[in-house]
Each structure stands twice: as structure tokens, then as C-alpha cells.
Coordinates of C-alpha atoms and ligand atoms in Angstrom, one line a residue:
Chain A
M1 CA 0.0 0.0 0.0
S2 CA 1.3 3.4 -0.8
I3 CA 1.6 6.3 1.6
L4 CA 2.4 9.0 -0.9
T5 CA 0.9 9.2 -4.4
V6 CA 2.0 11.7 -7.0
T7 CA -0.1 11.9 -10.2
N8 CA 0.6 13.7 -13.4
L9 CA 2.5 16.4 -11.6
S10 CA 3.9 19.3 -13.7
L11 CA 5.7 22.4 -12.8
Q12 CA 6.5 25.3 -15.1
F13 CA 8.9 28.1 -14.4
G14 CA 8.2 30.6 -17.2
G15 CA 9.2 28.7 -20.3
L16 CA 11.0 26.0 -18.4
K17 CA 9.2 22.7 -17.7
A18 CA 11.0 21.7 -14.5
V19 CA 8.7 18.7 -13.9
N20 CA 6.6 17.2 -16.6
D21 CA 3.6 14.8 -16.1
L22 CA 5.3 12.9 -13.3
S23 CA 3.6 10.1 -11.5
F24 CA 5.0 7.8 -8.9
S25 CA 4.0 6.4 -5.5
V26 CA 5.9 5.5 -2.4
E27 CA 5.2 2.3 -0.5
R28 CA 4.5 2.6 3.2
N29 CA 7.5 1.7 5.4
S30 CA 9.8 1.6 2.4
I31 CA 13.1 3.3 1.8
S32 CA 12.7 4.8 -1.7
S33 CA 14.8 7.2 -3.7
I34 CA 14.5 9.6 -6.5
I35 CA 17.6 9.9 -8.7
G36 CA 18.5 11.9 -11.8
P37 CA 21.1 14.2 -13.2
N38 CA 21.7 17.7 -12.0
G39 CA 18.8 20.0 -12.7
A40 CA 16.5 17.0 -13.5
G41 CA 13.8 18.5 -11.2
K42 CA 14.2 16.3 -8.1
T43 CA 14.3 19.1 -5.6
S44 CA 11.4 20.8 -7.3
V45 CA 9.3 17.6 -6.8
F46 CA 10.2 17.7 -3.1
N47 CA 9.2 21.4 -3.0
M48 CA 5.8 20.6 -4.5
I49 CA 5.2 17.7 -2.2
T50 CA 6.0 19.8 0.9
G51 CA 4.0 22.8 -0.3
F52 CA 6.8 25.2 -1.1
Y53 CA 6.1 25.2 -4.8
R54 CA 2.6 25.1 -6.2
P55 CA 2.3 22.6 -9.0
T56 CA 1.1 23.9 -12.4
S57 CA -1.0 20.8 -12.5
G58 CA -1.4 17.3 -11.1
G59 CA -2.1 15.8 -7.7
I60 CA -0.3 14.8 -4.5
E61 CA -1.9 12.7 -1.8
L62 CA -0.5 11.7 1.6
D63 CA -2.5 8.8 3.0
G64 CA -5.5 9.8 0.9
T65 CA -5.4 13.5 1.8
S66 CA -4.7 15.9 -1.1
L67 CA -1.8 18.2 -0.4
I68 CA -2.5 20.6 -3.2
N69 CA -2.9 24.2 -2.1
K70 CA -1.9 23.4 1.4
K71 CA 0.8 25.5 3.3
P72 CA 4.1 23.8 4.1
S73 CA 3.4 24.1 7.8
H74 CA 0.0 22.4 7.3
I75 CA 1.6 19.5 5.4
T76 CA 4.1 19.0 8.1
T77 CA 1.3 18.8 10.6
L78 CA -0.2 16.1 8.4
G79 CA 2.9 13.9 9.0
M80 CA 5.5 14.9 6.4
A81 CA 9.0 16.1 7.4
R82 CA 11.8 17.1 5.2
T83 CA 15.5 18.2 5.1
F84 CA 17.0 20.6 2.6
Q85 CA 19.7 20.0 0.0
N86 CA 21.6 23.0 1.4
L87 CA 21.3 22.7 5.1
R88 CA 18.6 25.0 6.5
L89 CA 19.2 25.0 10.3
F90 CA 18.5 27.7 12.7
P91 CA 22.2 28.7 12.8
N92 CA 22.5 30.7 16.1
L93 CA 20.3 28.4 18.2
S94 CA 21.5 25.4 20.2
V95 CA 21.0 21.9 18.9
L96 CA 18.3 21.4 21.5
D97 CA 16.4 24.5 20.4
N98 CA 16.7 23.5 16.8
V99 CA 15.2 20.1 17.4
K100 CA 12.5 21.5 19.7
S101 CA 11.1 23.2 16.6
G102 CA 9.9 19.9 15.3
M103 CA 7.5 19.6 18.3
H104 CA 5.8 22.9 17.5
C105 CA 3.1 21.3 15.4
R106 CA 2.5 18.5 17.9
T107 CA 1.8 20.9 20.8
K108 CA -0.6 23.7 21.4
Q109 CA 0.1 26.0 24.3
A110 CA -0.3 29.6 23.3
V111 CA -0.1 33.1 24.9
F112 CA -2.1 32.3 28.0
G113 CA -0.2 29.3 29.0
A114 CA 3.1 31.1 28.4
L115 CA 2.2 34.1 30.5
F116 CA 0.8 32.2 33.4
R117 CA 3.1 29.2 33.3
T118 CA 0.1 26.9 33.7
K119 CA 0.5 23.3 34.7
A120 CA -0.4 22.2 31.2
Q121 CA 2.2 24.5 29.7
K122 CA 5.0 23.2 32.0
E123 CA 3.9 19.7 31.2
E124 CA 4.1 20.4 27.5
E125 CA 7.5 22.0 27.8
R126 CA 8.7 18.9 29.5
L127 CA 7.4 16.8 26.7
I128 CA 9.0 19.0 24.1
E129 CA 12.3 18.7 25.8
E130 CA 11.9 14.9 26.2
V131 CA 11.1 14.3 22.6
A132 CA 13.9 16.6 21.4
N133 CA 16.4 14.9 23.6
E134 CA 15.3 11.5 22.3
C135 CA 15.8 12.6 18.7
I136 CA 19.1 14.1 19.5
D137 CA 20.2 10.8 21.1
F138 CA 18.8 8.9 18.2
V139 CA 21.0 10.6 15.6
G140 CA 24.0 10.6 18.1
I141 CA 24.8 14.2 18.6
R142 CA 24.1 14.4 22.3
K143 CA 27.4 15.9 23.2
F144 CA 26.7 18.9 21.0
R145 CA 23.3 19.5 22.6
M146 CA 24.0 23.0 23.9
R147 CA 26.2 24.1 21.0
A148 CA 25.0 26.6 18.4
A149 CA 24.1 24.7 15.2
K150 CA 26.5 26.7 13.1
N151 CA 29.4 25.6 15.3
L152 CA 28.8 21.9 14.7
P153 CA 31.0 19.9 12.3
Y154 CA 29.4 19.6 8.9
G155 CA 28.4 16.0 9.2
Q156 CA 26.7 16.6 12.6
Q157 CA 24.8 19.4 11.1
R158 CA 23.3 17.0 8.6
Y159 CA 22.3 14.6 11.4
L160 CA 20.9 17.5 13.3
E161 CA 18.6 18.4 10.4
I162 CA 17.4 14.8 10.4
A163 CA 16.8 14.9 14.2
R164 CA 14.8 18.1 13.8
A165 CA 12.7 16.5 11.2
L166 CA 12.1 13.4 13.3
A167 CA 10.9 15.6 16.2
S168 CA 7.8 16.5 14.2
K169 CA 6.8 12.8 14.4
P170 CA 6.3 12.3 10.7
K171 CA 4.9 9.4 8.9
I172 CA 7.2 10.0 6.0
I173 CA 10.5 11.9 5.9
L174 CA 11.9 13.4 2.7
L175 CA 15.7 13.7 2.6
D176 CA 17.2 15.9 -0.1
E177 CA 20.8 14.6 -0.7
P178 CA 21.5 13.7 2.9
A179 CA 24.9 12.3 2.1
A180 CA 26.1 15.4 0.2
G181 CA 29.4 16.5 1.7
L182 CA 29.8 13.5 4.0
N183 CA 33.0 11.5 4.2
F184 CA 33.0 7.7 3.9
A185 CA 32.6 6.9 7.6
E186 CA 29.9 9.5 7.9
K187 CA 28.1 8.0 5.0
Q188 CA 28.2 4.6 6.6
Y189 CA 26.7 6.1 9.7
L190 CA 24.0 7.8 7.7
I191 CA 23.0 4.5 6.0
E192 CA 22.7 3.0 9.4
L193 CA 20.7 6.0 10.6
I194 CA 18.3 5.9 7.7
R195 CA 17.7 2.2 8.3
R196 CA 17.0 2.8 12.0
I197 CA 14.5 5.6 11.1
R198 CA 12.5 3.1 9.2
D199 CA 13.0 0.1 11.4
E200 CA 12.6 1.7 14.8
Y201 CA 10.2 4.5 14.1
N202 CA 8.3 2.9 11.2
I203 CA 8.8 6.1 9.2
T204 CA 8.8 5.9 5.4
V205 CA 11.9 7.3 3.9
L206 CA 12.0 9.0 0.5
M207 CA 15.3 10.5 -0.5
I208 CA 17.1 12.2 -3.3
E209 CA 20.7 11.0 -3.7
H210 CA 23.5 11.1 -6.1
D211 CA 25.7 8.5 -4.3
M212 CA 24.8 5.3 -6.2
A213 CA 26.7 3.0 -3.8
L214 CA 24.7 4.4 -0.9
I215 CA 21.4 4.0 -2.9
K216 CA 22.2 0.5 -3.8
Q217 CA 22.8 -0.4 -0.2
I218 CA 19.6 0.9 1.3
S219 CA 17.0 1.8 -1.3
E220 CA 14.3 -0.7 -2.1
H221 CA 12.7 1.3 -4.8
I222 CA 14.1 3.9 -7.2
T223 CA 12.4 6.5 -9.4
V224 CA 14.6 8.0 -12.1
I225 CA 13.9 11.5 -13.4
D226 CA 15.5 13.2 -16.4
Y227 CA 14.4 16.6 -17.7
G228 CA 11.5 16.5 -15.3
E229 CA 10.2 13.2 -16.6
K230 CA 10.2 9.8 -15.2
I231 CA 12.4 7.5 -17.3
A232 CA 12.5 4.4 -15.2
E233 CA 11.6 2.9 -11.9
G234 CA 12.0 -0.3 -10.0
T235 CA 14.5 -2.0 -7.7
P236 CA 18.1 -0.8 -7.7
T237 CA 19.2 -3.7 -9.9
E238 CA 16.4 -3.2 -12.4
V239 CA 17.0 0.5 -12.6
L240 CA 20.7 0.5 -12.7
N241 CA 20.7 -1.9 -15.5
N242 CA 18.1 0.0 -17.5
E243 CA 19.3 1.1 -20.9
R244 CA 17.7 4.6 -20.7
V245 CA 19.1 5.2 -17.3
I246 CA 22.6 4.3 -18.2
E247 CA 22.3 6.4 -21.3
A248 CA 20.7 9.5 -19.6
Y249 CA 22.5 9.5 -16.4
L250 CA 24.9 6.8 -15.5
G251 CA 26.7 6.6 -18.8
K252 CA 29.0 9.4 -17.9
E253 CA 29.8 8.0 -14.5
E254 CA 31.3 4.6 -14.1
V255 CA 28.9 3.2 -11.6
V256 CA 26.8 0.0 -11.5
Chain B
M1 CA 28.6 33.6 36.4
I2 CA 26.0 36.4 35.8
R3 CA 23.6 33.6 34.9
K4 CA 24.1 31.9 38.2
Y5 CA 23.1 35.0 40.1
K6 CA 20.4 36.0 37.7
K7 CA 17.5 35.9 40.1
Q8 CA 19.5 37.8 42.8
S9 CA 20.7 40.5 40.4
L10 CA 17.2 41.0 39.1
L11 CA 15.7 41.3 42.6
L12 CA 18.4 43.8 43.5
L13 CA 17.8 45.8 40.4
T14 CA 14.1 45.9 41.1
L15 CA 14.7 46.9 44.7
I16 CA 17.0 49.7 43.5
M17 CA 14.4 50.9 41.1
F18 CA 11.9 51.1 43.9
I19 CA 14.0 53.1 46.2
L20 CA 15.6 55.2 43.5
P21 CA 13.0 58.1 43.7
F22 CA 14.2 58.9 47.2
F23 CA 17.6 59.7 46.0
L24 CA 16.8 61.7 42.9
N25 CA 15.8 65.3 42.4
I26 CA 12.8 66.2 40.3
Y27 CA 14.9 66.5 37.1
W28 CA 16.5 63.1 37.3
L29 CA 13.3 61.5 38.5
D30 CA 11.7 62.6 35.3
V31 CA 14.7 61.3 33.3
F32 CA 14.3 57.9 34.9
T33 CA 10.5 58.0 34.4
F34 CA 11.3 58.3 30.7
V35 CA 13.8 55.5 30.9
L36 CA 11.0 53.3 32.2
F37 CA 8.7 54.4 29.3
Y38 CA 11.4 53.4 27.0
V39 CA 11.9 50.1 28.7
V40 CA 8.2 49.3 28.0
L41 CA 8.3 50.5 24.4
A42 CA 11.6 48.8 23.6
Q43 CA 10.5 45.5 25.1
G44 CA 7.3 45.7 23.0
L45 CA 9.4 46.4 19.9
N46 CA 11.8 43.7 20.9
I47 CA 9.2 41.1 20.3
V48 CA 8.7 42.2 16.7
V49 CA 12.3 43.2 15.7
G50 CA 14.3 41.2 18.2
Y51 CA 12.5 37.9 18.4
T52 CA 10.6 37.7 15.1
G53 CA 13.2 39.6 13.1
L54 CA 10.7 41.9 11.4
L55 CA 12.0 45.4 11.0
D56 CA 9.5 48.0 12.2
L57 CA 10.1 51.7 11.6
G58 CA 6.7 52.8 12.6
Y59 CA 6.4 51.5 16.1
A60 CA 5.5 54.8 17.6
A61 CA 2.1 54.4 15.9
F62 CA 1.1 51.9 18.6
F63 CA 2.4 54.2 21.3
A64 CA 0.0 56.7 19.7
V65 CA -2.9 54.3 19.6
G66 CA -2.7 53.8 23.4
A67 CA -2.1 57.4 24.2
Y68 CA -5.0 58.7 22.1
T69 CA -7.4 56.0 23.1
T70 CA -6.9 56.8 26.8
A71 CA -6.9 60.6 26.2
I72 CA -10.1 60.6 24.2
L73 CA -12.0 58.2 26.4
M74 CA -10.9 60.1 29.5
T75 CA -11.6 63.6 28.3
T76 CA -14.5 63.4 25.9
F77 CA -16.2 60.4 27.5
Q78 CA -15.1 60.8 31.1
W79 CA -14.0 57.2 31.4
S80 CA -11.7 56.1 34.2
F81 CA -8.1 55.4 33.3
W82 CA -8.3 51.7 34.0
S83 CA -11.4 51.1 31.9
T84 CA -9.6 52.7 28.9
L85 CA -6.9 49.9 29.0
P86 CA -9.0 47.1 27.6
V87 CA -10.1 49.4 24.7
A88 CA -6.4 50.3 24.1
F89 CA -5.6 46.6 24.2
L90 CA -8.2 45.8 21.6
L91 CA -7.4 48.7 19.3
A92 CA -3.7 47.8 19.6
I93 CA -4.4 44.3 18.4
I94 CA -6.5 45.5 15.5
S95 CA -3.8 48.0 14.5
G96 CA -1.1 45.4 14.9
I97 CA -3.0 43.1 12.5
I98 CA -3.7 46.0 10.1
I99 CA 0.0 46.7 9.8
G100 CA 0.9 43.0 9.9
T101 CA -1.3 41.8 7.1
P102 CA 0.2 43.7 4.2
T103 CA 3.7 43.0 5.4
L104 CA 3.5 39.3 5.7
R105 CA 4.9 38.5 2.4
L106 CA 7.5 41.2 2.4
R107 CA 11.2 40.8 3.2
S108 CA 13.1 43.2 5.3
D109 CA 13.7 46.3 3.1
Y110 CA 10.2 46.5 1.8
L111 CA 8.9 45.8 5.3
A112 CA 10.8 48.8 6.6
I113 CA 9.2 51.1 4.1
V114 CA 5.7 49.8 4.7
T115 CA 6.0 50.1 8.5
L116 CA 7.5 53.6 8.1
G117 CA 4.5 54.5 6.0
F118 CA 2.1 53.1 8.6
G119 CA 3.7 55.2 11.3
E120 CA 3.4 58.3 9.2
I121 CA -0.2 57.6 8.3
V122 CA -1.1 57.3 12.0
R123 CA 0.7 60.5 12.8
I124 CA -0.9 62.4 10.0
V125 CA -4.3 61.1 10.8
V126 CA -4.1 62.2 14.4
T127 CA -2.8 65.6 13.3
N128 CA -5.8 66.1 11.1
L129 CA -8.8 64.6 13.0
N130 CA -10.9 66.8 15.3
I131 CA -11.4 64.0 17.8
T132 CA -7.6 63.8 18.3
G133 CA -7.3 67.5 18.7
S134 CA -5.5 68.1 15.4
A135 CA -2.0 69.5 15.6
S136 CA -2.3 70.8 19.1
G137 CA -3.4 67.4 20.5
I138 CA -5.4 66.7 23.6
Y139 CA -4.9 68.4 26.9
G140 CA -6.6 68.3 30.3
I141 CA -6.3 64.6 30.6
P142 CA -7.4 63.8 34.2
R143 CA -5.3 62.0 36.8
P144 CA -6.0 58.3 37.3
S145 CA -6.8 57.0 40.7
I146 CA -6.6 53.7 42.5
G147 CA -9.3 53.1 45.2
G148 CA -9.6 56.8 46.0
Y149 CA -5.9 57.6 45.8
V150 CA -5.2 60.0 43.0
I151 CA -2.0 59.3 41.2
S152 CA -0.7 62.8 40.7
T153 CA 2.9 63.4 41.8
Q154 CA 6.0 62.7 39.8
K155 CA 6.8 59.9 42.2
D156 CA 3.4 58.3 41.7
F157 CA 3.9 58.2 38.0
Y158 CA 7.3 56.9 38.3
Y159 CA 5.9 53.9 40.3
L160 CA 3.0 53.5 37.9
I161 CA 5.3 53.2 34.9
L162 CA 7.8 51.1 36.9
I163 CA 5.0 48.5 37.4
F164 CA 4.3 48.6 33.7
A165 CA 7.9 48.2 33.0
I166 CA 8.3 45.2 35.3
L167 CA 5.2 43.7 33.8
S168 CA 6.5 44.2 30.2
V169 CA 9.8 42.5 31.1
L170 CA 8.0 39.6 32.6
I171 CA 5.6 39.3 29.7
V172 CA 8.3 39.4 27.1
Y173 CA 10.4 37.0 29.1
R174 CA 7.7 34.5 29.5
L175 CA 6.5 34.7 25.9
G176 CA 10.1 34.6 24.7
H177 CA 10.8 31.4 26.7
S178 CA 7.8 29.6 25.5
R179 CA 6.7 27.6 22.4
I180 CA 5.4 30.9 20.9
G181 CA 8.7 32.7 21.5
R182 CA 10.8 29.9 20.1
A183 CA 8.6 29.9 17.0
W184 CA 9.3 33.7 16.6
I185 CA 13.0 33.0 16.9
Y186 CA 12.8 30.2 14.3
I187 CA 11.1 32.6 11.9
R188 CA 13.8 35.1 12.5
E189 CA 16.5 32.5 12.0
D190 CA 15.1 30.9 8.8
E191 CA 11.6 31.6 7.7
D192 CA 11.3 28.7 5.3
A193 CA 12.9 26.2 7.6
A194 CA 10.4 27.3 10.3
E195 CA 7.5 26.8 7.9
A196 CA 8.9 23.4 7.0
M197 CA 8.9 22.5 10.7
G198 CA 5.2 23.1 10.9
I199 CA 5.2 26.7 12.1
N200 CA 2.5 28.8 10.5
R201 CA 4.5 31.9 9.8
I202 CA 1.5 34.1 8.9
R203 CA -0.3 33.4 12.2
L204 CA 2.9 33.8 14.3
K205 CA 4.0 37.0 12.6
L206 CA 0.5 38.5 13.3
L207 CA 0.7 37.4 16.9
S208 CA 4.1 39.0 17.1
Y209 CA 2.8 42.3 15.7
A210 CA -0.2 42.2 17.9
S211 CA 1.7 41.4 21.1
G212 CA 4.2 44.2 20.4
A213 CA 1.4 46.6 19.7
V214 CA -0.4 45.9 22.9
I215 CA 2.7 46.6 25.0
G216 CA 3.4 49.8 23.0
S217 CA -0.1 51.0 23.5
F218 CA -0.1 50.4 27.2
A219 CA 3.0 52.6 27.4
G220 CA 1.0 55.2 25.4
S221 CA -2.0 55.0 27.9
V222 CA 0.3 55.7 30.8
F223 CA 2.1 58.4 28.9
A224 CA -1.2 60.2 28.3
V225 CA -2.1 60.4 32.0
K226 CA 1.4 61.3 33.0
M227 CA 1.7 64.1 30.6
T228 CA -1.9 65.3 30.9
A229 CA -1.5 66.6 27.4
I230 CA -0.4 64.8 24.2
A231 CA 0.4 66.0 20.7
P232 CA 1.4 64.3 17.4
L233 CA 5.0 65.4 17.9
S234 CA 5.5 62.7 20.5
F235 CA 4.6 60.0 18.0
S236 CA 6.9 61.1 15.2
F237 CA 9.3 59.0 13.1
L238 CA 12.1 60.1 15.3
Q239 CA 10.4 58.5 18.3
S240 CA 10.1 55.2 16.3
V241 CA 13.8 55.4 15.5
M242 CA 14.8 56.1 19.1
I243 CA 12.9 53.1 20.3
L244 CA 14.4 50.9 17.6
L245 CA 17.8 52.3 18.6
A246 CA 17.3 51.1 22.2
V247 CA 16.6 47.6 21.0
V248 CA 19.5 47.4 18.5
L249 CA 21.9 49.1 20.9
G250 CA 21.0 46.8 23.7
G251 CA 20.9 43.6 21.7
L252 CA 18.2 42.3 19.5
G253 CA 16.1 39.7 21.2
S254 CA 17.9 40.2 24.6
I255 CA 15.6 41.3 27.4
S256 CA 18.4 42.6 29.7
G257 CA 20.1 44.2 26.7
V258 CA 17.0 46.1 25.7
V259 CA 16.6 47.4 29.3
V260 CA 20.2 48.7 29.1
G261 CA 19.6 50.1 25.6
A262 CA 16.5 52.0 26.8
A263 CA 18.5 53.5 29.7
L264 CA 21.3 54.5 27.4
V265 CA 19.1 56.1 24.8
I266 CA 17.5 58.3 27.4
I267 CA 20.3 58.9 29.9
L268 CA 23.2 59.5 27.5
P269 CA 21.8 62.6 25.9
E270 CA 21.0 64.0 29.3
L271 CA 24.6 63.4 30.5
L272 CA 25.8 65.1 27.5
R273 CA 23.8 68.2 28.1
G274 CA 26.9 70.1 29.2
A275 CA 28.2 69.7 25.7
D276 CA 25.3 71.8 24.4
D277 CA 25.1 71.8 20.6
W278 CA 27.6 69.0 20.4
R279 CA 25.3 66.7 22.4
Y280 CA 23.7 64.8 19.6
L281 CA 26.8 64.8 17.5
I282 CA 28.7 63.0 20.3
F283 CA 25.7 60.7 20.8
G284 CA 25.6 59.9 17.1
V285 CA 29.3 59.2 17.0
A286 CA 29.0 56.9 20.1
L287 CA 26.3 55.0 18.4
V288 CA 28.3 54.5 15.2
A289 CA 31.3 53.4 17.2
M290 CA 29.1 51.0 19.1
M291 CA 27.7 49.4 16.0
V292 CA 31.1 49.1 14.4
F293 CA 32.8 47.5 17.4
R294 CA 29.9 45.6 18.9
P295 CA 27.3 45.0 16.2
Q296 CA 25.5 42.4 18.2
G297 CA 24.6 45.0 20.8
I298 CA 25.8 45.6 24.4
W299 CA 24.2 42.6 25.9
P300 CA 23.2 40.1 23.1
P301 CA 21.0 37.1 23.8
Q302 CA 22.8 33.8 24.6
Y303 CA 21.5 30.8 22.8
E304 CA 24.5 28.6 23.3
T305 CA 25.6 27.4 26.8
E306 CA 27.8 24.9 28.3
D307 CA 25.9 21.8 29.0
E308 CA 24.8 21.6 32.6
D309 CA 24.8 17.8 32.4
P310 CA 28.4 16.5 33.1
N311 CA 27.5 12.9 32.4
D312 CA 27.1 13.5 28.7
E313 CA 30.4 12.1 27.5
T314 CA 30.1 9.0 29.5
E315 CA 26.6 8.3 28.3
D316 CA 28.0 8.4 24.8
L317 CA 30.4 5.6 25.5
D318 CA 28.0 3.0 26.7
G319 CA 25.1 4.2 24.5
S320 CA 24.7 3.3 20.9
N321 CA 26.7 0.8 19.0
T322 CA 26.9 3.0 16.0
K323 CA 28.9 6.0 16.9
A324 CA 29.2 9.2 14.9
P325 CA 32.5 9.4 13.2
E326 CA 34.7 11.7 15.2
E327 CA 35.9 15.0 13.8
S328 CA 37.6 17.8 15.4
P329 CA 35.1 20.6 15.8
S330 CA 35.7 23.3 13.3
L331 CA 35.0 26.4 15.3
Ligands
ATP1 N1 12.5 28.7 -7.9 C1 12.9 28.4 -9.2 N2 12.7 29.4 -10.2 C2 13.1 29.1 -11.4 N3 13.6 27.9 -11.8 C3 13.8 27.0 -10.9 C4 13.5 27.2 -9.5 N4 13.8 26.1 -8.8 C5 14.3 25.2 -9.7 N5 14.4 25.8 -11.0 C6 14.8 25.1 -12.2 O1 14.2 23.9 -12.3 C7 15.1 22.9 -12.8 C8 15.1 21.7 -11.8 O2 15.7 22.2 -10.6 P1 15.9 21.3 -9.3 O3 16.5 22.0 -8.3 O4 14.5 20.7 -9.0 O5 16.9 20.1 -9.8 P2 17.5 18.9 -9.0 O6 17.2 17.7 -9.8 O7 17.2 19.0 -7.6 O8 19.1 19.2 -9.3 P3 20.3 19.0 -8.3 O9 20.7 17.6 -8.5 O10 21.4 19.9 -8.9 O11 19.9 19.4 -7.0 C9 16.4 23.5 -12.9 O12 16.6 23.9 -14.3 C10 16.3 24.8 -12.1 O13 17.1 25.8 -12.6
MG2 MG1 18.3 19.3 -5.9

């Protein structure tokens, strides 16, 4: 059964068709990926799914609920979390405060609770802290807890962004090139982390990645995009042996 | 270290503020009364500019909303001071939302222009309406009273605004250290990331404007009864700039910093009185120097602290089997 369904999705920037009549779906509890050459439209697809770009046409459904015309914050509330290709942390805030942001949409205390420090408010603050700490431990950056995000080593910043996304208790998490800029050891750690996200939290993972070795290791399903169109999909072995894929994308790089 | 004795230092400062009038002459009592007005105003603006990161060059408009609401209701309609406050509260929220709505999609530079325009519109409207007394303003605003005691002396008003100042600090502190305050800071740090984390930026920005407006308007209400006469001049662009200055000088988003900023903006020009015409020049140069050498403000907010939990490192060891690859932190 699929958790996310994209149907005939198109996106036009002026004369440029960034995404063209794209359809695919993501199985619940799977680790799936979207691959494609630079500028193929992968990030644009993520931006439409998460509500940052409005599709020119087409449909997106999360668990049967249409996401079209919904604000990003609303979509997050519905159970979708994301990371960004170029890290988008809250640079001056501590790791803990960064991760706490995820809990915003799962809590509800407002001005009254804040001003009078009601019992419910304190209870909620405790919960926020607890969940944040759990997510920080989960990705393994506890010792940086009180450090400003911008002062973390690059790899840890990537994990932090994942921790922050997890704190919103998503059903599905979208990772945009999570391995970009990571060294070999960090990539191995990331692979393990992504597996644990799925296995321990039962969160579906959809990621964009360029690192074929990494994708082959963890991805169960791949959708290949070129010039905004789907050119292939299937298991890693199917896709990476596909003629069109090799031609369009892998031909230049000696992978497979 | 300061952190450790935070409560004690705060109590001490409050105590000093309470006994201060007994050591001041009338002139300095007035100066400190204005410092307190500025503390309230700067804290209100701090929510908008400091916490949420929305530049506002027309904040004096909210000061005007409170002052004129109280003045009109007390003179024309003979209301009591206290009953004007809920009205000032409501009108502040409405005007906060009015200015907020068109600015929601704007980024900083456009935002500055729109808020500046809003401030000017309010000033021009009160200069031209009959009900606001046109250019000469409203005078003969009665003294407020509490349970039969009429608040009338300089000292009385000092204490009245002191209470408002303490309340405003408390309010901003509690809002700032809550889920709402954190959301404002997330918006300031990265609006898109905040939205991606499920924070409805439109709603929270409006809440920020409205909260700031309410605090500014309360300062205005007290201002009206303290002065007994108000005129458009008090709500000029310069006033907005001076309030903003207090916030930037002290440290955007820092409650203690903003208190210091408010004190400096009022006291410094007074201290420089001896220098006559040179006064504002020296003041200006001091500000420029300040911004060059300490752009984050005198007392910037602290988001990064040493971890109070010393067991962290050890927990790392026995914890997970998959450890993060070590790297020397690149600071
Ligand atoms: N906001 C935008 N305005 C105009 N054009 C855009 C915008 N965002 C993306 N594009 C264009 O759409 C196309 C697809 O971009 P996109 O970022 O989705 O590619 P991508 O597959 O993520 O590439 P990469 O692997 O380099 O990250 C590119 O030609 C890009 O220039
Ligand atoms: Mg991309």
C-alpha cells in the first residue's frame, strides 16, 4: 500500500518545464529514492510535495489526503517532514532548540499558557524537551546539545537536520541529498541511521541521492527522473541496468 | 557567572528601582521615568524586531494608539483610566493586525518602508482629525486614581510606569521562553525552515505584531495620563527610530540588553547636556562606534551554553553501538 501518491505532476517556471507529467508512488514503510542528473527536477518535486512550490497541474496525496494548495506548515502537521539540500538549520540556536522546533506542530500551548506558566504549559514544555532529547540521542549528537548549530562539524549538522525533522513525528520523511558533503565513515553512519529511522520508528523514507553506492545499499525502490520526466523505476538492480538510465544518467559516471 | 546569580541580580535591580526616587531630584526623577517608558516601548518592539526579526520603523504608531485612546476616552467620555486599558488593548491588536497583514509576504527592506508609511499615516491622521485635537493634540487629561488615591505626583507616575515596565519585562520573558517565543525566533533565523517545521509563519507573525502593539499601546496609555497633554509630535518617526535604537543598541532579542539600551538612549543625551550643541553629535558618534565595534549589541542574547549535564560524555560511551565518526570541531 502506498503512503504517498503523485499523479501527473507538472511544474513550469516561465518557459522551463522543470517537472513534466510525473507520476509515482511511495510504499508505506519503504526506503525509496529519486535519482536523476543535476537539474532534473528532483528538488522541485520535493518542494511541491512539501508545499513550497505550487504545481502547475497534477495531484499529490498523503495517506489519501490531497496536499494541493496546502501550506508547508500544514503539510508538516499532516505527517510529512523534510530536510534541505543545502542545510537550513537555525544557525544561532542550540542543537536542542533546533530540534524543539519539530514539536511545534505537535503541541498547542499559546499566549495564556506562556504568560501564566500553567500546569499544562509546563507539562508540555517537559514533553517537548523529552522528545527533542530523544531525537538528539537517536542521531547521536548528544554531546553537542547546547552548541549553536552553526558551530557543529558539517556531518553533525546533517544529522541535526534529520533529528529536527524526526521531532515532528512524521509518517514520512523526505531527505534531499542527505549524504552530500559527508566522508566515507559518515556515509556509513548515515546509512545505518536511515535504516533505523525506518525500522525503529516505522517512518517511510523518500530520499534524493547522487551517491549510487549508498542508494544500492539501502534503497528498495528507485524512481529516475530526467528533464522533469520519469524515465525508469524499480528495484536498484532493475533501474541501474536499465538502458535509458545508463544512457541518460549513468553513462558518464562509471557506476553499476 | 552572571547567569548563576540572575535571580538575585534581578531582585536587587528591582529593589534599587523602587527606592531610587528617594535619592533623585525632580529632574532626574523625570529622566528615569522616561527610561522606564522606553523600557516598556523597547520591550514591545523587541518582540517584533528582536524575536521575530521583522524590521519595524513605525512602532510609535502603537504608542499613539494607546495614548490617544486613553486621552479621548478620559476627556470626551469621562472614562476612568483603568477602563480605557481594555479598549487600548483591543485597538492595539487591531492596528497590529492591520499593519501586519500587508507586510506578511515582504522581506526586510520593503517591510521597513511599509512600517514607516504606517507610522506616518497614524501621525498624519491624528494631526488632522478633530477628535484627536488636530496638531495641538489633547490636553486636560485627568489624573488616574486607585481606590480613592489620586495618582498625581512625579513619584506616583514613576511607580506607575515602573510597574508597567516590570510587567512588560515579565511578559516578554515568558513569551520569549515559550513555544510561541521559540517559533518567533525560528522565523527570524530561517523563515522557510520554520515553515517546514510546521510553524504557520503568517499566524505567528501576526501574533508578534499584535503582542508588540499591545505593550506599546499600554506605554501610550500611561504616557497620556502622566503628561496630561499629548500631541502628534510625541509619535513622530524620530520616536520610532529612538525606540528601535534602544533595541538594537542593547541587543536584538535580549531582554536585559534592551533594558540597558533603553536606559542609554535616554540617559546618554542627558549626561551630554553640558556639551550643548555637540550633544547629539557625540551621541551619534558613540552609536556609530558602538555598531562598528559591537554590532550584536551591548548585551546580546545567549543561545549557546555549556551543557549543565556533566554525564554526557560517559553516556556516549555505553550508549549506541553506532557512533558518529569523530571529527575535530571546526569552530
Ligand atoms: N524557484 C525556481 N525558479 C526558477 N527555476 C527553478 C526554480 N527552482 C528550480 N528551478 C529550475 O528547475 C530545474 C530543476 O531544478 P531542481 O533544483 O529541481 O533540480 P535537481 O534535480 O534537484 O538538481 P540537483 O541535483 O542539482 O539538486 C532547474 O533547471 C532549475 O534551474
Ligand atoms: Mg536538488
